[in-house]
PDB file of C-alpha atoms and ligand atoms in Angstrom:
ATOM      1  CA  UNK I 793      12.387 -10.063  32.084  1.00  0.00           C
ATOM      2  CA  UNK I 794      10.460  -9.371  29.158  1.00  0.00           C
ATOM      3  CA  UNK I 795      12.687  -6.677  27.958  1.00  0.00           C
ATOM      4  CA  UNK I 796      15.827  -8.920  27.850  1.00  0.00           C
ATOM      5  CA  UNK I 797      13.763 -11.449  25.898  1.00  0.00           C
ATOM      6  CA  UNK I 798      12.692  -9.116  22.893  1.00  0.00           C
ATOM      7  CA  UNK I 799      16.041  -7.722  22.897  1.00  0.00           C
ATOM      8  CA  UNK I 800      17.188 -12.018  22.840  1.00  0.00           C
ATOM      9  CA  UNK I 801      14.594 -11.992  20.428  1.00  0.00           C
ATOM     10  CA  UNK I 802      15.405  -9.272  18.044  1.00  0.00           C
ATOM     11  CA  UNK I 803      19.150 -10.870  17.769  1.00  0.00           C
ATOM     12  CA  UNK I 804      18.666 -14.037  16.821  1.00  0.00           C
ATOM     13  CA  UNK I 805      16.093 -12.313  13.763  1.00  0.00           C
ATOM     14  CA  UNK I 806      18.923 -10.253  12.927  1.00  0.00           C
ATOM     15  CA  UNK I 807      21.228 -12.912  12.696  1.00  0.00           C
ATOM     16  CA  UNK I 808      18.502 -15.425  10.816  1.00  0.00           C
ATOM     17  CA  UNK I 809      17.875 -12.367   8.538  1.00  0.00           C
ATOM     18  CA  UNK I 810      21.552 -11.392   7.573  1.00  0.00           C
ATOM     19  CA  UNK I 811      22.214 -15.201   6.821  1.00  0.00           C
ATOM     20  CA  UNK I 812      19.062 -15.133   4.482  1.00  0.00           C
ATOM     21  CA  UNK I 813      19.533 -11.979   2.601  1.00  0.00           C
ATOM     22  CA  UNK I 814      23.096 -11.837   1.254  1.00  0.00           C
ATOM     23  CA  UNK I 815      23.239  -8.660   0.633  1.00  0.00           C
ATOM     24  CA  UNK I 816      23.039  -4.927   1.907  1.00  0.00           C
ATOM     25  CA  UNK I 817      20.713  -3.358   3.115  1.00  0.00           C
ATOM     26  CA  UNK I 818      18.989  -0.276   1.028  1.00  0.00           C
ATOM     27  CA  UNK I 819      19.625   2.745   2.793  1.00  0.00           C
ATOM     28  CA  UNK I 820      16.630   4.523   4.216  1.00  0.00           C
ATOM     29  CA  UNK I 821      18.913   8.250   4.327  1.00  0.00           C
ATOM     30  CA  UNK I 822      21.706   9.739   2.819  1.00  0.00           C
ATOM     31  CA  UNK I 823      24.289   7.829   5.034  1.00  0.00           C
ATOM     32  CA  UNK I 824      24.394   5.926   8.699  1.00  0.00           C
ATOM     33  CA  UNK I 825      27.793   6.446   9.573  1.00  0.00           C
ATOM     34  CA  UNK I 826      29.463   3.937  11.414  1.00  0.00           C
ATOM     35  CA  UNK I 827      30.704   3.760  14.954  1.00  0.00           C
ATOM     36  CA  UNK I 828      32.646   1.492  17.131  1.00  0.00           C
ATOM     37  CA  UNK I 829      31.357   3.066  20.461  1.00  0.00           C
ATOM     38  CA  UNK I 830      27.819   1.707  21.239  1.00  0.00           C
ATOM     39  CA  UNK I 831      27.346   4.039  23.891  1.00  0.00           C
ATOM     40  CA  UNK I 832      26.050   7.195  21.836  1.00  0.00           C
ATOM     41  CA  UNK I 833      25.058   4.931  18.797  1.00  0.00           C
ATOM     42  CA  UNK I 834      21.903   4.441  16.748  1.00  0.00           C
ATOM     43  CA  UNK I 835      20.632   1.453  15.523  1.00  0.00           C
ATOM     44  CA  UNK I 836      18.315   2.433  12.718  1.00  0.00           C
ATOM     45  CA  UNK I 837      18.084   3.134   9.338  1.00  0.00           C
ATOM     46  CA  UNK I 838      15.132   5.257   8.933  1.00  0.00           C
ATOM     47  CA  UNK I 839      13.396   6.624  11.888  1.00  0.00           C
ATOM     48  CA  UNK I 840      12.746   5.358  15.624  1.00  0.00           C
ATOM     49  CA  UNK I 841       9.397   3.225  15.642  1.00  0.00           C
ATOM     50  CA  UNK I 842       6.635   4.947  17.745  1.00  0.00           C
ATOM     51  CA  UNK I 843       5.132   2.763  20.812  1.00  0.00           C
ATOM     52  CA  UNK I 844       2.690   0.963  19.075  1.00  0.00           C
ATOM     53  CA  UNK I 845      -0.349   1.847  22.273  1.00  0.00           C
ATOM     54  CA  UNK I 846       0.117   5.171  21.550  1.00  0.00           C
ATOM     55  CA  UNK I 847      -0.276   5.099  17.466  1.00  0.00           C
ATOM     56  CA  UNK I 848      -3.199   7.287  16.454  1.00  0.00           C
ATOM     57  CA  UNK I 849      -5.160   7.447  13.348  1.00  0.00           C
ATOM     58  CA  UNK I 850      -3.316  10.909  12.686  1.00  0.00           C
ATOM     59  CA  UNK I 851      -0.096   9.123  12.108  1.00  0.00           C
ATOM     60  CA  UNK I 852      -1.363   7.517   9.024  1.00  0.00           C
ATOM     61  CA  UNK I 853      -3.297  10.916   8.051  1.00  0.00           C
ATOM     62  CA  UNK I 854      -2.144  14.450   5.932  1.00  0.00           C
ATOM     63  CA  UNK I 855      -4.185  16.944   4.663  1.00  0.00           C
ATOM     64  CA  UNK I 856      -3.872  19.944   1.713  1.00  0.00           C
ATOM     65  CA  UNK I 857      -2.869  17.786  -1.290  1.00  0.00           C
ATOM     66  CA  UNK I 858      -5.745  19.814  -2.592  1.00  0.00           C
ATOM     67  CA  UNK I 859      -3.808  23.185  -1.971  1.00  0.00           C
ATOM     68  CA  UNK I 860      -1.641  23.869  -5.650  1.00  0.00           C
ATOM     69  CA  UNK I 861       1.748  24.498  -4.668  1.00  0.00           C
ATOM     70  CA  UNK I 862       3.830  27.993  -4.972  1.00  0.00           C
ATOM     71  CA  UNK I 863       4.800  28.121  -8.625  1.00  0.00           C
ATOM     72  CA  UNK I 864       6.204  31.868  -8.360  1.00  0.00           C
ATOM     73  CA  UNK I 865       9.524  30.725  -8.586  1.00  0.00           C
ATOM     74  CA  UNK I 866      12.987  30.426 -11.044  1.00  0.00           C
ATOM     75  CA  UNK I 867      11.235  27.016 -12.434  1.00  0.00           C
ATOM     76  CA  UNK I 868       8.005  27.284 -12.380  1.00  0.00           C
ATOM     77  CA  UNK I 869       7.277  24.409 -10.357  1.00  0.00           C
ATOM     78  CA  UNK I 870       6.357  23.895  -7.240  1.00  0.00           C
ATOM     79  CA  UNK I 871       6.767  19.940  -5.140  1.00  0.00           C
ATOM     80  CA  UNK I 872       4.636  19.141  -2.450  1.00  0.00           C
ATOM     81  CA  UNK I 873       6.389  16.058  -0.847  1.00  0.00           C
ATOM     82  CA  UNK I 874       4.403  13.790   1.583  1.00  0.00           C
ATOM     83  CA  UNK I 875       7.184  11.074   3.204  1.00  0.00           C
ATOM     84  CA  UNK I 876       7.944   9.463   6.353  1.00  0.00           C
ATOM     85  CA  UNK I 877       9.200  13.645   7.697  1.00  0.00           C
ATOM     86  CA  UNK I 878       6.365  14.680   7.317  1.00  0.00           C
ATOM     87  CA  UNK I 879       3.617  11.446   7.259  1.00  0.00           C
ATOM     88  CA  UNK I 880       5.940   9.661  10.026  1.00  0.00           C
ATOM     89  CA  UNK I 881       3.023   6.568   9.392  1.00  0.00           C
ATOM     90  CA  UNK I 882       5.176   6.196   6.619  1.00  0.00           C
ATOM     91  CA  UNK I 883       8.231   4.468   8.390  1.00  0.00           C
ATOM     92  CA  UNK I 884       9.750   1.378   7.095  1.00  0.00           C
ATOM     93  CA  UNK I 885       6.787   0.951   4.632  1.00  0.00           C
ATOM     94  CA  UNK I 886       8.699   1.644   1.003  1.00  0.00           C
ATOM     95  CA  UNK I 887       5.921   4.105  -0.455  1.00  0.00           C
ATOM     96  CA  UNK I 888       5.680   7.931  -0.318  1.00  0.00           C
ATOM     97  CA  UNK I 889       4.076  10.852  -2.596  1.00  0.00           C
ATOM     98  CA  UNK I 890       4.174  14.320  -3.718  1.00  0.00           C
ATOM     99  CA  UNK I 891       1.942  16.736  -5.637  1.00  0.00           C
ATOM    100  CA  UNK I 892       3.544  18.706  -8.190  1.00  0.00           C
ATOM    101  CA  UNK I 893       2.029  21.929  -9.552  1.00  0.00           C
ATOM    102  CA  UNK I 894       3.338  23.241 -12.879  1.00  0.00           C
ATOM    103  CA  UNK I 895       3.085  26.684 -13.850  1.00  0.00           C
ATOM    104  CA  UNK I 896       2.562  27.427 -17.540  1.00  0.00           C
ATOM    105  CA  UNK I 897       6.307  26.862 -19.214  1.00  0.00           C
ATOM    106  CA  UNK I 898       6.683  25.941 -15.998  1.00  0.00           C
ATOM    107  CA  UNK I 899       9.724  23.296 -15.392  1.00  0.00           C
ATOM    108  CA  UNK I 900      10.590  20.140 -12.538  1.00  0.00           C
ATOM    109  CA  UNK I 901      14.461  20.619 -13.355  1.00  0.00           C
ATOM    110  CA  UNK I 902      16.722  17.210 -14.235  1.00  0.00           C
ATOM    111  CA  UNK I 903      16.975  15.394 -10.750  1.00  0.00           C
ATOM    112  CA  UNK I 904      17.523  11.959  -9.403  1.00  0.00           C
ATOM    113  CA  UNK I 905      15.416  10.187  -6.618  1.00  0.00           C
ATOM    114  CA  UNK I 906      18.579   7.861  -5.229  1.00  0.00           C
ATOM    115  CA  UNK I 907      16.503   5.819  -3.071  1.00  0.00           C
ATOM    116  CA  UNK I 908      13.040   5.238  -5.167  1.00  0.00           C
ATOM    117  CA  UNK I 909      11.365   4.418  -8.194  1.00  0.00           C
ATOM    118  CA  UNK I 910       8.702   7.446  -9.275  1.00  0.00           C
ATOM    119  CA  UNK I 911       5.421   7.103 -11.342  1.00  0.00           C
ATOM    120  CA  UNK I 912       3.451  10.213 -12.216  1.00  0.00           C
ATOM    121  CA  UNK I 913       0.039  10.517 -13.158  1.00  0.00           C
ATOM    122  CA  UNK I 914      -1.243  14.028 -14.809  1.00  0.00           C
ATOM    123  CA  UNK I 915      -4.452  15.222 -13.474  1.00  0.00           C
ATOM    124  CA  UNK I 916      -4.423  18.484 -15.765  1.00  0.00           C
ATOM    125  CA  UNK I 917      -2.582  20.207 -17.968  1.00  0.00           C
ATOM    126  CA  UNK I 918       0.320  18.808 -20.568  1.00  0.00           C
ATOM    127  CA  UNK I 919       3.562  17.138 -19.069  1.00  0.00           C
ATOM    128  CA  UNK I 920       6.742  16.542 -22.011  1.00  0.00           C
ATOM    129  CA  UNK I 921       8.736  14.242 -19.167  1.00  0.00           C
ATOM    130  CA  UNK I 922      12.196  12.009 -19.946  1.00  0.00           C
ATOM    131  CA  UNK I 923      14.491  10.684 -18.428  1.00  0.00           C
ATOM    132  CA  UNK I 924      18.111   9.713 -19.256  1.00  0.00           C
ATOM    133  CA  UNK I 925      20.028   5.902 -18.930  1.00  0.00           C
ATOM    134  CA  UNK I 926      22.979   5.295 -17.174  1.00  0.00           C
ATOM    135  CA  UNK I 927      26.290   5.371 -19.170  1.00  0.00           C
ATOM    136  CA  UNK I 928      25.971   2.723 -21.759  1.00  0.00           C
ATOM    137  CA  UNK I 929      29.849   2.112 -22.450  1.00  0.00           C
ATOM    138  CA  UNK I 930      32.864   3.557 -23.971  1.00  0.00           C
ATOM    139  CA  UNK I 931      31.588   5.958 -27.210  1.00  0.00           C
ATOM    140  CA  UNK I 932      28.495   5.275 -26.459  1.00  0.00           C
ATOM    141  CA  UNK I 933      25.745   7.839 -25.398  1.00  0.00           C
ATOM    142  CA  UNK I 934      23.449   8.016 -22.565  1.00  0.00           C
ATOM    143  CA  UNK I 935      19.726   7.282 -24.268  1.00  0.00           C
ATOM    144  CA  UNK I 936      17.132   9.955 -23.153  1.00  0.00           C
ATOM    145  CA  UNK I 937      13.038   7.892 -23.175  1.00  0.00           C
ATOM    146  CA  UNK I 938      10.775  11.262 -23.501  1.00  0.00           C
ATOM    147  CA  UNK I 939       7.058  11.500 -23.851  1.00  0.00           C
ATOM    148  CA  UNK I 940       4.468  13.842 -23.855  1.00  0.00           C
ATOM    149  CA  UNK I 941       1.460  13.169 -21.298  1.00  0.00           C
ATOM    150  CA  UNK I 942      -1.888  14.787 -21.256  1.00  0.00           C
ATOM    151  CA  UNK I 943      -5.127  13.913 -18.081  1.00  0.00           C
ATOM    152  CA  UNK I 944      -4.765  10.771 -16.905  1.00  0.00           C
ATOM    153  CA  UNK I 945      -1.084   9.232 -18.412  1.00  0.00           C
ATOM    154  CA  UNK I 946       1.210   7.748 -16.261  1.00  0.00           C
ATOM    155  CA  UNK I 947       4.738   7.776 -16.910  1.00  0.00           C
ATOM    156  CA  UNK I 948       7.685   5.815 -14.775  1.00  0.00           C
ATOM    157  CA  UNK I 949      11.285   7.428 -13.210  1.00  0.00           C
ATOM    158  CA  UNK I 950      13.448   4.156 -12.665  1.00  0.00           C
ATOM    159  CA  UNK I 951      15.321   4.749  -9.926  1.00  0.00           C
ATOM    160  CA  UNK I 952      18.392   6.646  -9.835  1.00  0.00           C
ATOM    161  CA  UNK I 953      17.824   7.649 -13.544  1.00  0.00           C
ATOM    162  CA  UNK I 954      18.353  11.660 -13.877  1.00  0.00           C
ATOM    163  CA  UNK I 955      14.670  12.833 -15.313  1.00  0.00           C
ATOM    164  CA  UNK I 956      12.379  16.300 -15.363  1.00  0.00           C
ATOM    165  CA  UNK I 957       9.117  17.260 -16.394  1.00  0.00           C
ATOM    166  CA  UNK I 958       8.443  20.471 -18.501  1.00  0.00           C
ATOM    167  CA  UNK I 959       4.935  22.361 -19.080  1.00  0.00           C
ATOM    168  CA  UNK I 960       5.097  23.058 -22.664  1.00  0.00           C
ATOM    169  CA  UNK I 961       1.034  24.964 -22.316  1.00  0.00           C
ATOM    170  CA  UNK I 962      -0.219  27.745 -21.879  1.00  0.00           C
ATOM    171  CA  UNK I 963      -2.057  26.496 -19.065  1.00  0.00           C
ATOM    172  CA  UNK I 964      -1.263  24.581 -15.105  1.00  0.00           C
ATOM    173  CA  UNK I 965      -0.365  21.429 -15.125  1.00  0.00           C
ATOM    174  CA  UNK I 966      -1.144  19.136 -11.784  1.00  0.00           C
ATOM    175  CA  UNK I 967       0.664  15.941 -11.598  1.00  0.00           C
ATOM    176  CA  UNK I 968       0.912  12.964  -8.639  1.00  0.00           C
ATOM    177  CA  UNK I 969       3.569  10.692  -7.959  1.00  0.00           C
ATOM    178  CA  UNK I 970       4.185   7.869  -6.235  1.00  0.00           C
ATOM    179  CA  UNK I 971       7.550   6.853  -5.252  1.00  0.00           C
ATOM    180  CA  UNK I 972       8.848   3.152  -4.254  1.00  0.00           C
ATOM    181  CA  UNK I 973      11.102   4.775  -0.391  1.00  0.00           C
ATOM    182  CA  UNK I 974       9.364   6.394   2.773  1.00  0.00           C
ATOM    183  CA  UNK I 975      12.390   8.830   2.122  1.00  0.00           C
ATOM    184  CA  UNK I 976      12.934   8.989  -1.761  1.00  0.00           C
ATOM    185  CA  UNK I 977      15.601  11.674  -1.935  1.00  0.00           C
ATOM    186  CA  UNK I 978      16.153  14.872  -4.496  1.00  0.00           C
ATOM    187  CA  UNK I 979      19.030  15.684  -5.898  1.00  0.00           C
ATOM    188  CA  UNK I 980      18.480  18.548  -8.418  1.00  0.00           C
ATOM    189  CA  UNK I 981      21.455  18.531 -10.559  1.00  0.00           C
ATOM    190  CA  UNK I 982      22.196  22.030 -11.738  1.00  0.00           C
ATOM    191  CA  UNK I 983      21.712  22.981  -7.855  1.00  0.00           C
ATOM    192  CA  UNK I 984      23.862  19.949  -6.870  1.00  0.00           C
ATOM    193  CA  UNK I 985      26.718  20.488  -9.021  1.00  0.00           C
ATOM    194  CA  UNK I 986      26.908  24.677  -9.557  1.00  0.00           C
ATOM    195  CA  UNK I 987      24.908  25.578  -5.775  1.00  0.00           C
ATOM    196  CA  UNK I 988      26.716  23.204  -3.681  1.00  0.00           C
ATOM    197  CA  UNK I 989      28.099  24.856  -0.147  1.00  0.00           C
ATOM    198  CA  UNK I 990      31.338  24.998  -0.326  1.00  0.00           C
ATOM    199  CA  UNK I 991      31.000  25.458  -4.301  1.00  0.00           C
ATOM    200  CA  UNK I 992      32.911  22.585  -6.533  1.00  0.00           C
ATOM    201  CA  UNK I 993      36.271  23.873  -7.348  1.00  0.00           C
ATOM    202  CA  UNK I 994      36.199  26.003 -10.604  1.00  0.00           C
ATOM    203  CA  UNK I 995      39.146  23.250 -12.485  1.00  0.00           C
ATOM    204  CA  UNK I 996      36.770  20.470 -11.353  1.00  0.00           C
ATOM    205  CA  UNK I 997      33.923  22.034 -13.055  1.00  0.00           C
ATOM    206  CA  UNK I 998      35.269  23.425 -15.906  1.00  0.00           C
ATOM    207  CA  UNK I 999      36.936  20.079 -17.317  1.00  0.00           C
ATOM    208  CA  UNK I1000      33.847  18.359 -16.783  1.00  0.00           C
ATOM    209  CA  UNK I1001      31.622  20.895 -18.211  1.00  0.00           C
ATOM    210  CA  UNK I1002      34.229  21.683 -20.734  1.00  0.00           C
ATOM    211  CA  UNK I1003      33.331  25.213 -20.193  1.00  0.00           C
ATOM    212  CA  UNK I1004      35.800  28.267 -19.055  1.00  0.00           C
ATOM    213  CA  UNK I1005      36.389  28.536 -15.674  1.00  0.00           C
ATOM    214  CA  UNK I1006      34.640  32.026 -16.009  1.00  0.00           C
ATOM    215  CA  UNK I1007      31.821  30.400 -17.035  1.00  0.00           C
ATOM    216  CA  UNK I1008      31.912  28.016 -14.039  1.00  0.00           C
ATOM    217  CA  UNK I1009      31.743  31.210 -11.810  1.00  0.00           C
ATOM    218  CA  UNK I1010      28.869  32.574 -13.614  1.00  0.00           C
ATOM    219  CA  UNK I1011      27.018  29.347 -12.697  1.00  0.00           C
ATOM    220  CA  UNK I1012      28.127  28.802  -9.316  1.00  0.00           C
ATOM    221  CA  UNK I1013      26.827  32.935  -8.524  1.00  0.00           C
ATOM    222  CA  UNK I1014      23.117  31.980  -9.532  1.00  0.00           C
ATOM    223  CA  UNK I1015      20.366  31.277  -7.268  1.00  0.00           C
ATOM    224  CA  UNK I1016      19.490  27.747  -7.879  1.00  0.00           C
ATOM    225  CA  UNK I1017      16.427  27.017  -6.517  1.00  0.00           C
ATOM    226  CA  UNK I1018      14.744  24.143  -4.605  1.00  0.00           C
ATOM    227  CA  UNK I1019      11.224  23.310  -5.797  1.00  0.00           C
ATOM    228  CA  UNK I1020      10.953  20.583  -2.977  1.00  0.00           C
TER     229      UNK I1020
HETATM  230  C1  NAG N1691       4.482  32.669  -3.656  1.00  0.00           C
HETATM  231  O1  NAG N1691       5.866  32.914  -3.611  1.00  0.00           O
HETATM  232  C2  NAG N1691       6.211  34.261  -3.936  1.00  0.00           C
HETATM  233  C3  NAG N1691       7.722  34.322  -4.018  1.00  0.00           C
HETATM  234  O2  NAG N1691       8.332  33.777  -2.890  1.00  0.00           O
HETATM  235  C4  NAG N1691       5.625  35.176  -2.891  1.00  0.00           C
HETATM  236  O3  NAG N1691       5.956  36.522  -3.197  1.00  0.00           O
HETATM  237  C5  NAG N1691       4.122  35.010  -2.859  1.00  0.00           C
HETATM  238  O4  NAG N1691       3.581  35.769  -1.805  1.00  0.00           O
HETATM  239  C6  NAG N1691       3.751  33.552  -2.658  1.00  0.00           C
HETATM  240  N1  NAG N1691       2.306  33.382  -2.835  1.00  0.00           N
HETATM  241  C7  NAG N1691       1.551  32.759  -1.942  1.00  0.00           C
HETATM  242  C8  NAG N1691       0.114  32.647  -2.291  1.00  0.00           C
HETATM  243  O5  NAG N1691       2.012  32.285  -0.917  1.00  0.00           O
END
C-alpha cells in the first residue's frame, strides 16, 4: 500500500535526520506540548501541510501592503504582519513580513521576536531604532546599538534581542521588515510584563522594577496596547 510506504518512508528520514542534526529542533510556536497518548496527538510543529493537487496560486498570494495601517492608537504605530496565519504559503519556509506605519512621534514599543531575526527597510519618513544585548555578566550592563534611519536604510533585530523603533518627525514614517520564521512571534514588553492576564503578582513586580508596589498597580490598570 502506498500509504504504509510513505509513512515507512517518512520514519526512516526522521530517524536519518535526528542522527544527523544533534540538536533540537527550533520551535515553529510558542510551545508543542508533549503527550504520551498518540491517539489525540499532533505531529507538527508549525501547521498541517495542504495536499499538494489542490495548492493554488492564492496560497502563495496577499494583497493591501499598500493600505497604511491604523496609527490612531496609545503608540502611534500600527503592524501589519503577513506570516504563515495569514499567508499559509508560508509554512515551513523560515521567511515572513510586516508593514509598519508610524505616526508622527509615533512609537513600535521595546519587543522581542523569539523565533526570528528582523531587518527593516524605511520607505519614508525618519526611524531612531535600537536594540539592547543580552546580559553581558555580573556588573556589567546590557549595551543598547541605536541609529537613526532615513528612505532607504536598513537596519537588523538579532533575534531574541529586545528592540523598538521611534518616529522622532513631524511627518509618517513607512517601514518593511523581513523576518528569518513563518511565525516570528511578539512579545511587547511593557504589555507582557504590566498587561499580562492574570496580572504578575505586585511583590514580583515591584522588586524587579524596584518600584512601590503602588506603582506596580498603577501599571498593571493601564491599557497596554497591541500594535500587531
Ligand atoms: C482607526 O482607529 C480608531 C481607534 O480605534 C478608530 O476610531 C478609527 O475609526 C479608525 N480609522 C480607520 C480609518 O479605520
Amino acid at each position: 500500500m502506498a500509504f504504509k510506504s510513505l509513512i515507512i518512508a517518512i520514519a526512516i528520514m526522521a530517524v536519518i535526520s535526528s542522527m544527523s542534526h544533534a540538536s533540537d529542533p527550533s520551535p515553529l510556536q510558542d510551545f508543542c506540548v508533549a503527550v504520551d497518548d498518540t491517539k489525540n496527538a499532533v505531529f507538527v510543529n508549525g501547521k498541517f501541510c495542504k495536499d499538494p493537487k489542490l495548492v493554488v496560486a492564492e496560497d502563495f498570494f496577499k494583497s493591501g501592503l499598500n493600505m497604511p495601517g491604523n496609527t490612531s492608537n496609545n503608540v502611534g504605530s500600527a503592524v501589519t504582519p503577513v506570516n504563515v496565519n495569514n499567508l499559509p504559503g508560508l509554512n515551513t519556509l523560515g521567511i515572513s513580513l510586516a508593514r509598519i506605519d508610524y505616526a508622527p512621534y509615533g512609537l513600535n514599543p521595546p519587543h522581542t521576536h523569539p523565533r526570528g531575526t528582523e531587518f527593516l527597510v524605511v520607505l519614508e519618513g525618519t526611524l531612531y531604532v535600537g536594540f539592547v544585548l543580552s546580559n553581558p555578566g555580573p556588573n556589567m550592563k546590557n549595551k543598547l546599538f541605536t541609529k537613526i534611519l532615513h528612505p532607504g536604510d536598513v537596519f537588523v533585530f538579532p533575534i531574541g534581542l529586545i528592540h523598538f523603533q521611534f518616529n522622532p518627525g513631524k511627518t509618517k514614517t513607512v517601514a518593511f521588515a523581513g523576518l528569518s520564521s513563518q511565525n516570528p512571534g511578539v512579545i511587547t514588553i511593557a504589555n507582557a510584563v504590566f498587561g499580562s492576564d492574570p496580572p504578575i503578582n505586585d511583590d514580583v513586580l515591584a522588586k524587579a522594577f524596584q518600584i512601590e508596589n503602588k506603582v506596580v498597580d498603577y501599571l498593571q490598570s493601564q491599557f497596554w496596547w497591541d500594535n500587531n
